[in-house]
Amino acid sequence: MKKIILFICVFAFIKINAQTKQDEAKVYKKRVLETTEVDFLTSYYSQDGNNAAVSGGEGSESLTDVTGTFVVAMPLNDDDVLTIDAGISAYTSASSSNINPFDDGKADPFQASSGASSGDLWANITGSYTHSSDDRNDIWSTKLAISSEYDYFSVGVGGSYTKLFNQKNTEVSVHGNVYIDSWKLLYPIELRKANGGKGDEDHFDISNYTITGNTDYAPNFVPLDGTARNSYSFGFGFSQILHKKVQGSLALDFVKQNGLLSTPFQRVYFSDVADSFIDSFQLADDIERLPDSRFKVAAGGRLNWYLNEFVTLRSFYRYYSDDWGISSHTASLEVPIKITDKFTLYPSYRYYNQTAADYFKPKETALSTDVYYTSDYDLSKYTANQFGFGVSYTDIFAKMHIRNFGLKSIDLKFYQYDRDTSFSSSIITAGFKFVMD
C-alpha cells in the first residue's frame, strides 16, 4: 500500500510540475507583435515616352503620380494581429487626357488636354487578419480589399497558410486571392455616339469640327460587352535556410482572368482604313480588342547571402509566361551595405525583357478584319533596366518620439527605369515606421 501511495504521489507531482511548465510557457510566450506599429509610406512617380496607347501607340506618355499610405498593425492578443492599409493616389496624365483631346484648343497627341480625364484619384483600403499558433509554426491570414477610381471599382478577398518546421529552418506556404472588378466603359470621345455607342456627357459633336484627310469619317465601332473582370490567383512558396549565412526561396504562382480585359479608351488605327484628322489628332478607327480570358504562370526564386556583418547579397529571378504569347525574364540584385549600427545603404539593379503579345500591333499595322489587336506598348517586345539606390535609418529603441509614437525606422529610395522603347520613369519613395509606447 505504501508503494502504491508513493507511486500516486510521484505521478501527481510530475503531472502538476508538467502542467505548471505548460502554464508558464503560455503566460510567458512571446507575442507575435509587441505593440501597435504605424507605417507612413509616400512616393512621387513620373514617366515619359512617345507611345501612348490612348492615342494608338503614338503620343505623349507623360504622367505624374503622388501617393500616401498608412499601414497600421495592431496586436489583438498574443497570437492575432489586425492590419489596416489605407492609401490614396493622385495623378495627372497627358496620355489619359487625350481620351478627349478636343476640349481646349488645338488637338495634338503629344500635347496634354486639360479635360476631366487629365487626372484622377485612386483610393484603396485593405484589412487583413493574421493568427499564429502557440508554437508560431502555423500562420493563417485573411484579407479584404476595396479600391476605386473614376472609371474602375474593385473588391478582393484572399487568404494564406504558412507552415514552419525543421526548427523554423524550413517554411512552406500557400495563398489565394479573388478580385471582382468593374469598369465604366469610357470610350474615345469621337466613338461614343458611333453605331450605338453610349452618349457623351461632354456634349461632343463632331460636326462642329473640320475633318481633314479622309473627310468621310465613319468608324465601324461596336461597343464592348460587359463591364466585369474577375481575377483568380493561387500560389505556393517554399523557403529554406541552407547555411547559417545563406537562405533560399522558391515561388510558383498562377493567375486566371476572365471578362473585360480590353481597355475601353485605348485607340487602334488600321492599315486598310484611310486616316481622318481633327487638327493634328488622328481619329480612332477602333479601340483595343483583346480576348476575354488570360492565364498567367510565374515561377521564381530568391537567394540571400550574408557575406559578413556589413554586406548582404539579395538576388532574385523570375520566369513568366501567359497564353497571350508573352514570356519574360526578370533578374535583380540588391546589396545592402551596413555603414553604422543605424544606417544601411541599398544599391540595386533589375533587368527585364519580354516577348510581344500575339495581338500587339504598332500603329497602322492591324487590319480591320483582325479579331484582336492592341497598340499598347506594355504588350510589346522590349528590354528594360532599372537602377536603384536607398538609405535606411533604424533605431530599435525608438528614442525619437512624436507624441506617443517612437520612430523606429526611415527608408528613402530612388529608382530609375528605362526601356529600349522611348519609355522611361523614375520614382522616389519614403517610409517611416512608428511604434506605440
Short mmCIF file of C-alpha atoms in Angstrom, two decimals:
data_model
loop_
_atom_site.label_atom_id
_atom_site.label_comp_id
_atom_site.label_asym_id
_atom_site.label_seq_id
_atom_site.Cartn_x
_atom_site.Cartn_y
_atom_site.Cartn_z
CA MET A 1 0.00 0.00 0.00
CA LYS A 2 2.84 2.39 0.86
CA LYS A 3 4.37 1.72 -2.57
CA ILE A 4 1.06 2.47 -4.25
CA ILE A 5 0.63 5.71 -2.30
CA LEU A 6 4.21 6.70 -3.10
CA PHE A 7 3.64 5.98 -6.82
CA ILE A 8 0.47 8.08 -6.84
CA CYS A 9 2.24 10.99 -5.13
CA VAL A 10 5.16 10.87 -7.56
CA PHE A 11 2.80 10.70 -10.56
CA ALA A 12 0.75 13.62 -9.22
CA PHE A 13 3.89 15.67 -8.66
CA ILE A 14 5.14 15.00 -12.21
CA LYS A 15 1.76 15.91 -13.70
CA ILE A 16 1.45 19.08 -11.60
CA ASN A 17 5.02 20.10 -12.49
CA ALA A 18 4.41 19.49 -16.21
CA GLN A 19 1.15 21.46 -16.09
CA THR A 20 2.90 24.31 -14.28
CA LYS A 21 5.56 24.46 -17.00
CA GLN A 22 2.87 24.49 -19.71
CA ASP A 23 1.05 27.30 -17.90
CA GLU A 24 4.30 29.23 -17.54
CA ALA A 25 5.00 28.74 -21.25
CA LYS A 26 1.55 30.09 -22.07
CA VAL A 27 1.96 33.03 -19.73
CA TYR A 28 5.40 33.98 -20.96
CA LYS A 29 5.17 33.10 -24.68
CA LYS A 30 6.40 35.87 -26.94
CA ARG A 31 3.70 37.95 -28.60
CA VAL A 32 3.59 37.96 -32.40
CA LEU A 33 3.53 41.76 -32.31
CA GLU A 34 4.52 43.51 -29.09
CA THR A 35 2.81 46.83 -29.72
CA THR A 36 0.93 48.79 -32.38
CA GLU A 37 3.08 49.78 -35.35
CA VAL A 38 2.26 52.54 -37.84
CA ASP A 39 3.93 52.91 -41.22
CA PHE A 40 3.55 56.01 -43.34
CA LEU A 41 4.60 55.49 -46.95
CA THR A 42 4.74 58.10 -49.68
CA SER A 43 6.10 58.31 -53.21
CA TYR A 44 6.45 60.59 -56.19
CA TYR A 45 6.44 58.95 -59.62
CA SER A 46 6.98 60.43 -63.07
CA GLN A 47 7.19 58.91 -66.55
CA ASP A 48 7.51 59.94 -70.17
CA GLY A 49 7.56 58.35 -73.59
CA ASN A 50 6.18 58.61 -77.12
CA ASN A 51 3.98 55.52 -77.46
CA ALA A 52 0.74 56.37 -75.67
CA ALA A 53 -1.88 53.63 -76.07
CA VAL A 54 -4.70 56.18 -75.65
CA SER A 55 -3.65 57.74 -78.97
CA GLY A 56 -2.99 54.45 -80.76
CA GLY A 57 0.67 53.85 -79.91
CA GLU A 58 1.92 57.35 -80.71
CA GLY A 59 1.84 60.35 -78.42
CA SER A 60 2.93 61.62 -75.03
CA GLU A 61 3.06 59.14 -72.13
CA SER A 62 3.83 61.89 -69.62
CA LEU A 63 2.35 61.16 -66.20
CA THR A 64 2.99 62.14 -62.59
CA ASP A 65 1.61 60.42 -59.52
CA VAL A 66 1.77 61.18 -55.79
CA THR A 67 0.74 58.59 -53.22
CA GLY A 68 0.29 58.47 -49.49
CA THR A 69 -0.40 55.32 -47.48
CA PHE A 70 -0.89 54.47 -43.80
CA VAL A 71 -0.40 50.90 -42.58
CA VAL A 72 -1.50 50.24 -39.01
CA ALA A 73 -0.71 46.84 -37.44
CA MET A 74 -2.49 46.22 -34.11
CA PRO A 75 -1.97 43.21 -31.81
CA LEU A 76 -5.36 41.89 -30.70
CA ASN A 77 -3.76 39.44 -28.27
CA ASP A 78 -0.64 37.30 -28.09
CA ASP A 79 -1.47 35.43 -31.30
CA ASP A 80 -3.60 37.69 -33.52
CA VAL A 81 -2.81 40.82 -35.50
CA LEU A 82 -5.17 43.12 -37.38
CA THR A 83 -3.62 45.27 -40.12
CA ILE A 84 -5.33 48.18 -41.89
CA ASP A 85 -3.72 49.50 -45.08
CA ALA A 86 -5.29 52.68 -46.48
CA GLY A 87 -3.91 54.82 -49.27
CA ILE A 88 -4.72 57.40 -51.89
CA SER A 89 -3.03 58.21 -55.18
CA ALA A 90 -3.45 61.35 -57.26
CA TYR A 91 -2.16 61.51 -60.83
CA THR A 92 -2.12 63.79 -63.83
CA SER A 93 -1.61 62.29 -67.27
CA ALA A 94 -1.05 63.74 -70.73
CA SER A 95 -1.96 60.36 -72.15
CA SER A 96 -5.33 59.81 -70.49
CA SER A 97 -6.19 63.48 -71.03
CA ASN A 98 -6.40 62.64 -74.72
CA ILE A 99 -9.44 60.46 -74.22
CA ASN A 100 -10.97 63.78 -75.19
CA PRO A 101 -8.26 65.84 -76.91
CA PHE A 102 -10.69 68.40 -78.35
CA ASP A 103 -11.78 70.26 -75.23
CA ASP A 104 -9.18 73.04 -75.07
CA GLY A 105 -7.62 74.38 -78.22
CA LYS A 106 -5.71 72.56 -80.95
CA ALA A 107 -5.65 68.78 -80.57
CA ASP A 108 -2.27 67.01 -80.71
CA PRO A 109 -1.31 63.53 -79.42
CA PHE A 110 1.94 64.93 -77.98
CA GLN A 111 0.16 67.67 -76.01
CA ALA A 112 -1.91 67.22 -72.87
CA SER A 113 -5.54 68.24 -72.78
CA SER A 114 -6.92 69.89 -69.66
CA GLY A 115 -10.18 67.97 -69.61
CA ALA A 116 -11.66 65.84 -66.83
CA SER A 117 -9.69 62.75 -67.90
CA SER A 118 -6.33 64.51 -67.41
CA GLY A 119 -6.23 63.48 -63.75
CA ASP A 120 -7.87 61.21 -61.22
CA LEU A 121 -7.80 59.91 -57.65
CA TRP A 122 -7.33 56.25 -56.74
CA ALA A 123 -8.21 55.11 -53.23
CA ASN A 124 -7.68 51.75 -51.53
CA ILE A 125 -8.32 50.19 -48.16
CA THR A 126 -7.26 46.68 -47.17
CA GLY A 127 -7.92 44.90 -43.90
CA SER A 128 -6.06 41.72 -43.01
CA TYR A 129 -6.20 39.40 -40.02
CA THR A 130 -3.34 37.05 -39.06
CA HIS A 131 -3.39 34.25 -36.48
CA SER A 132 -0.33 32.35 -35.26
CA SER A 133 -0.33 29.07 -33.33
CA ASP A 134 1.17 28.89 -29.84
CA ASP A 135 4.43 27.45 -31.16
CA ARG A 136 4.48 30.01 -34.03
CA ASN A 137 4.81 27.19 -36.57
CA ASP A 138 1.38 27.71 -38.17
CA ILE A 139 0.20 31.07 -39.52
CA TRP A 140 -3.22 31.75 -41.08
CA SER A 141 -4.26 35.04 -42.67
CA THR A 142 -7.27 36.51 -44.45
CA LYS A 143 -7.82 39.87 -46.15
CA LEU A 144 -10.47 42.08 -47.72
CA ALA A 145 -9.52 44.86 -50.16
CA ILE A 146 -11.55 47.63 -51.81
CA SER A 147 -10.23 50.13 -54.35
CA SER A 148 -11.88 52.74 -56.54
CA GLU A 149 -11.25 55.47 -59.07
CA TYR A 150 -13.34 57.36 -61.63
CA ASP A 151 -13.85 54.52 -64.13
CA TYR A 152 -12.92 51.48 -62.00
CA PHE A 153 -14.05 49.67 -58.85
CA SER A 154 -12.57 46.52 -57.30
CA VAL A 155 -13.30 44.20 -54.38
CA GLY A 156 -10.86 41.48 -53.41
CA VAL A 157 -10.67 38.70 -50.82
CA GLY A 158 -7.76 36.42 -50.06
CA GLY A 159 -6.10 34.12 -47.61
CA SER A 160 -2.89 32.24 -46.91
CA TYR A 161 -1.45 29.48 -44.74
CA THR A 162 2.20 29.14 -43.74
CA LYS A 163 3.85 26.18 -42.03
CA LEU A 164 7.29 26.32 -40.38
CA PHE A 165 9.16 23.21 -39.32
CA ASN A 166 12.67 21.78 -39.01
CA GLN A 167 13.26 24.18 -36.09
CA LYS A 168 11.87 27.01 -38.25
CA ASN A 169 14.60 26.48 -40.85
CA THR A 170 12.02 25.40 -43.44
CA GLU A 171 8.86 27.23 -44.46
CA VAL A 172 6.09 26.31 -46.90
CA SER A 173 3.09 28.45 -47.76
CA VAL A 174 0.02 28.54 -49.94
CA HIS A 175 -2.09 31.58 -50.81
CA GLY A 176 -5.10 32.52 -52.93
CA ASN A 177 -6.93 35.69 -53.94
CA VAL A 178 -10.09 36.61 -55.82
CA TYR A 179 -10.71 40.09 -57.26
CA ILE A 180 -14.04 41.21 -58.71
CA ASP A 181 -13.60 44.36 -60.80
CA SER A 182 -15.95 46.54 -62.79
CA TRP A 183 -15.23 49.23 -65.38
CA LYS A 184 -17.05 52.27 -66.58
CA LEU A 185 -16.95 51.99 -70.38
CA LEU A 186 -15.22 55.26 -71.18
CA TYR A 187 -14.57 55.29 -74.94
CA PRO A 188 -12.53 57.76 -77.02
CA ILE A 189 -14.65 60.87 -77.45
CA GLU A 190 -15.13 60.51 -81.24
CA LEU A 191 -16.52 56.95 -80.91
CA ARG A 192 -19.05 57.48 -78.17
CA LYS A 193 -22.05 58.00 -80.44
CA ALA A 194 -20.88 55.82 -83.33
CA ASN A 195 -23.01 52.74 -84.15
CA GLY A 196 -24.85 52.56 -80.86
CA GLY A 197 -22.08 53.76 -78.58
CA LYS A 198 -23.18 55.43 -75.39
CA GLY A 199 -23.84 59.15 -75.33
CA ASP A 200 -21.26 61.75 -74.42
CA GLU A 201 -21.57 63.67 -71.18
CA ASP A 202 -19.24 66.35 -72.61
CA HIS A 203 -21.75 67.01 -75.42
CA PHE A 204 -19.13 66.47 -78.11
CA ASP A 205 -20.48 67.00 -81.62
CA ILE A 206 -18.06 66.00 -84.38
CA SER A 207 -19.99 68.06 -86.93
CA ASN A 208 -18.67 71.19 -85.22
CA TYR A 209 -15.09 70.30 -86.26
CA THR A 210 -13.26 70.30 -89.57
CA ILE A 211 -12.09 66.83 -90.56
CA THR A 212 -9.06 66.54 -92.83
CA GLY A 213 -7.57 63.55 -94.64
CA ASN A 214 -10.44 61.14 -95.15
CA THR A 215 -13.36 63.51 -94.62
CA ASP A 216 -15.86 60.65 -94.78
CA TYR A 217 -15.14 59.50 -91.23
CA ALA A 218 -17.49 56.61 -90.44
CA PRO A 219 -15.90 54.13 -87.98
CA ASN A 220 -17.38 50.66 -87.76
CA PHE A 221 -17.42 50.75 -83.97
CA VAL A 222 -19.12 48.06 -81.87
CA PRO A 223 -19.35 48.73 -78.11
CA LEU A 224 -17.84 46.20 -75.72
CA ASP A 225 -19.99 43.62 -74.00
CA GLY A 226 -19.96 43.65 -70.21
CA THR A 227 -18.06 45.69 -67.66
CA ALA A 228 -16.82 42.99 -65.27
CA ARG A 229 -13.38 41.46 -64.86
CA ASN A 230 -12.66 38.64 -62.43
CA SER A 231 -9.14 37.60 -61.39
CA TYR A 232 -8.23 34.43 -59.51
CA SER A 233 -4.72 33.74 -58.22
CA PHE A 234 -3.21 30.77 -56.44
CA GLY A 235 0.39 30.27 -55.38
CA PHE A 236 2.91 28.23 -53.44
CA GLY A 237 6.03 29.28 -51.57
CA PHE A 238 9.00 27.41 -50.14
CA SER A 239 11.85 28.86 -48.08
CA GLN A 240 14.89 27.10 -46.66
CA ILE A 241 17.86 28.17 -44.56
CA LEU A 242 20.67 26.45 -46.47
CA HIS A 243 23.51 27.63 -44.27
CA LYS A 244 23.91 29.99 -41.36
CA LYS A 245 24.70 32.69 -43.96
CA VAL A 246 22.55 31.55 -46.91
CA GLN A 247 18.77 31.45 -47.34
CA GLY A 248 16.86 30.45 -50.49
CA SER A 249 13.21 30.54 -51.51
CA LEU A 250 11.04 29.43 -54.43
CA ALA A 251 7.62 30.64 -55.56
CA LEU A 252 5.07 29.41 -58.10
CA ASP A 253 2.01 31.49 -58.98
CA PHE A 254 -1.00 31.00 -61.25
CA VAL A 255 -3.44 33.73 -62.32
CA LYS A 256 -6.67 33.32 -64.30
CA GLN A 257 -8.59 36.35 -65.56
CA ASN A 258 -12.00 36.48 -67.21
CA GLY A 259 -14.19 39.28 -68.52
CA LEU A 260 -13.29 42.73 -69.79
CA LEU A 261 -9.53 42.64 -70.39
CA SER A 262 -9.52 45.36 -73.05
CA THR A 263 -9.07 48.99 -72.00
CA PRO A 264 -12.08 50.84 -73.48
CA PHE A 265 -10.34 54.17 -74.18
CA GLN A 266 -7.21 52.90 -75.98
CA ARG A 267 -7.35 53.67 -79.71
CA VAL A 268 -6.27 51.49 -82.64
CA TYR A 269 -5.54 52.63 -86.21
CA PHE A 270 -5.90 50.21 -89.14
CA SER A 271 -3.59 49.96 -92.13
CA ASP A 272 -6.52 49.36 -94.52
CA VAL A 273 -8.62 52.38 -93.44
CA ALA A 274 -7.88 55.91 -94.66
CA ASP A 275 -6.74 58.34 -91.94
CA SER A 276 -9.01 61.08 -90.63
CA PHE A 277 -7.84 64.03 -88.51
CA ILE A 278 -9.11 66.90 -86.44
CA ASP A 279 -6.23 69.37 -86.15
CA SER A 280 -3.14 67.14 -85.66
CA PHE A 281 -5.04 64.38 -83.87
CA GLN A 282 -5.90 61.19 -85.77
CA LEU A 283 -9.42 59.92 -85.17
CA ALA A 284 -9.79 56.36 -83.94
CA ASP A 285 -10.63 53.54 -86.29
CA ASP A 286 -11.48 51.33 -83.31
CA ILE A 287 -10.47 50.57 -79.74
CA GLU A 288 -8.22 47.87 -78.32
CA ARG A 289 -9.77 44.40 -78.69
CA LEU A 290 -8.35 41.55 -76.60
CA PRO A 291 -9.58 38.07 -75.61
CA ASP A 292 -11.89 37.83 -72.60
CA SER A 293 -9.65 35.33 -70.80
CA ARG A 294 -5.99 35.16 -69.86
CA PHE A 295 -3.93 32.59 -67.97
CA LYS A 296 -0.58 33.53 -66.40
CA VAL A 297 2.17 31.46 -64.78
CA ALA A 298 5.19 32.81 -62.90
CA ALA A 299 7.99 30.83 -61.27
CA GLY A 300 10.93 32.35 -59.45
CA GLY A 301 13.37 32.20 -56.62
CA ARG A 302 15.48 34.23 -54.23
CA LEU A 303 18.92 33.61 -52.78
CA ASN A 304 20.18 35.77 -49.92
CA TRP A 305 23.80 35.50 -48.83
CA TYR A 306 25.04 37.16 -45.65
CA LEU A 307 28.67 37.83 -46.54
CA ASN A 308 29.62 39.49 -43.27
CA GLU A 309 28.26 41.96 -40.74
CA PHE A 310 28.49 44.75 -43.31
CA VAL A 311 27.38 43.30 -46.69
CA THR A 312 24.50 41.06 -47.80
CA LEU A 313 23.63 39.92 -51.33
CA ARG A 314 19.95 39.61 -52.24
CA SER A 315 19.33 38.04 -55.64
CA PHE A 316 16.06 37.30 -57.45
CA TYR A 317 14.98 35.60 -60.68
CA ARG A 318 11.52 35.01 -62.18
CA TYR A 319 10.22 33.46 -65.39
CA TYR A 320 6.74 34.46 -66.62
CA SER A 321 4.52 33.14 -69.39
CA ASP A 322 0.89 33.58 -70.46
CA ASP A 323 -1.46 32.36 -73.17
CA TRP A 324 -1.37 35.71 -74.98
CA GLY A 325 2.14 34.89 -76.20
CA ILE A 326 4.17 36.90 -73.68
CA SER A 327 7.14 35.34 -71.92
CA SER A 328 9.57 37.28 -69.78
CA HIS A 329 12.66 37.06 -67.61
CA THR A 330 13.35 39.20 -64.55
CA ALA A 331 16.62 39.25 -62.62
CA SER A 332 17.65 41.60 -59.84
CA LEU A 333 20.38 42.12 -57.28
CA GLU A 334 20.32 44.27 -54.16
CA VAL A 335 23.39 44.74 -51.97
CA PRO A 336 22.58 46.18 -48.52
CA ILE A 337 25.73 47.74 -47.05
CA LYS A 338 25.65 48.47 -43.32
CA ILE A 339 27.83 51.52 -42.67
CA THR A 340 26.93 52.01 -38.98
CA ASP A 341 24.68 50.26 -36.48
CA LYS A 342 21.84 52.56 -37.61
CA PHE A 343 22.48 53.36 -41.29
CA THR A 344 22.35 50.98 -44.27
CA LEU A 345 22.79 51.71 -47.98
CA TYR A 346 20.81 49.83 -50.66
CA PRO A 347 22.22 49.89 -54.21
CA SER A 348 20.22 47.69 -56.60
CA TYR A 349 19.83 46.68 -60.25
CA ARG A 350 16.93 44.98 -62.07
CA TYR A 351 16.90 43.54 -65.61
CA TYR A 352 13.72 42.65 -67.52
CA ASN A 353 12.85 41.55 -71.03
CA GLN A 354 9.71 40.19 -72.65
CA THR A 355 8.36 38.97 -75.97
CA ALA A 356 5.39 40.69 -77.59
CA ALA A 357 1.80 39.56 -77.17
CA ASP A 358 0.28 37.82 -80.18
CA TYR A 359 -2.16 40.71 -80.54
CA PHE A 360 0.28 43.61 -80.36
CA LYS A 361 0.20 45.76 -83.50
CA PRO A 362 2.14 49.03 -83.79
CA LYS A 363 0.23 51.99 -85.16
CA GLU A 364 -1.45 51.32 -88.54
CA THR A 365 -0.34 47.69 -88.84
CA ALA A 366 -3.55 46.00 -87.65
CA LEU A 367 -6.21 45.14 -90.25
CA SER A 368 -9.89 45.90 -89.84
CA THR A 369 -10.55 42.19 -90.46
CA ASP A 370 -8.41 41.12 -87.46
CA VAL A 371 -10.26 39.78 -84.42
CA TYR A 372 -7.85 41.02 -81.73
CA TYR A 373 -5.45 43.97 -81.72
CA THR A 374 -3.78 46.47 -79.42
CA SER A 375 -1.17 49.20 -79.77
CA ASP A 376 -0.33 49.23 -76.07
CA TYR A 377 3.48 49.09 -75.81
CA ASP A 378 3.19 47.42 -72.40
CA LEU A 379 2.35 44.33 -74.51
CA SER A 380 5.18 44.87 -77.00
CA LYS A 381 8.61 43.27 -77.11
CA TYR A 382 11.08 45.26 -75.03
CA THR A 383 14.03 45.18 -72.64
CA ALA A 384 14.23 47.32 -69.52
CA ASN A 385 16.86 48.23 -66.95
CA GLN A 386 16.27 49.69 -63.51
CA PHE A 387 18.89 51.17 -61.22
CA GLY A 388 18.11 51.98 -57.62
CA PHE A 389 19.68 53.41 -54.52
CA GLY A 390 18.37 53.72 -51.00
CA VAL A 391 19.33 54.53 -47.45
CA SER A 392 17.68 53.43 -44.23
CA TYR A 393 17.91 54.57 -40.64
CA THR A 394 16.94 52.12 -37.88
CA ASP A 395 16.69 52.69 -34.15
CA ILE A 396 15.44 49.54 -32.43
CA PHE A 397 14.93 51.50 -29.22
CA ALA A 398 12.82 54.18 -30.99
CA LYS A 399 14.28 57.03 -28.96
CA MET A 400 12.87 59.77 -31.19
CA HIS A 401 9.19 60.44 -30.41
CA ILE A 402 6.16 62.11 -31.92
CA ARG A 403 3.59 62.17 -29.11
CA ASN A 404 3.09 58.54 -28.03
CA PHE A 405 4.89 57.04 -31.01
CA GLY A 406 8.58 56.26 -31.25
CA LEU A 407 10.32 56.48 -34.62
CA LYS A 408 11.75 53.05 -35.36
CA SER A 409 13.00 53.45 -38.94
CA ILE A 410 13.19 55.71 -42.01
CA ASP A 411 13.64 54.37 -45.55
CA LEU A 412 14.39 56.54 -48.59
CA LYS A 413 14.80 55.04 -52.08
CA PHE A 414 15.14 56.20 -55.68
CA TYR A 415 14.67 54.11 -58.83
CA GLN A 416 15.37 54.98 -62.48
CA TYR A 417 13.69 52.76 -65.07
CA ASP A 418 14.38 52.77 -68.83
CA ARG A 419 13.00 50.66 -71.69
CA ASP A 420 14.60 50.27 -75.10
CA THR A 421 11.45 51.86 -76.49
CA SER A 422 11.02 55.56 -75.74
CA PHE A 423 9.66 54.94 -72.25
CA SER A 424 11.40 55.96 -69.02
CA SER A 425 10.30 56.61 -65.46
CA SER A 426 11.62 57.49 -62.02
CA ILE A 427 10.21 57.12 -58.53
CA ILE A 428 11.20 58.43 -55.10
CA THR A 429 9.78 56.60 -52.08
CA ALA A 430 9.89 57.31 -48.38
CA GLY A 431 8.77 55.17 -45.48
CA PHE A 432 8.51 55.95 -41.76
CA LYS A 433 7.80 53.29 -39.13
CA PHE A 434 6.49 54.25 -35.69
CA VAL A 435 5.82 52.07 -32.64
CA MET A 436 3.44 52.94 -29.86
CA ASP A 437 4.94 53.31 -26.38
#
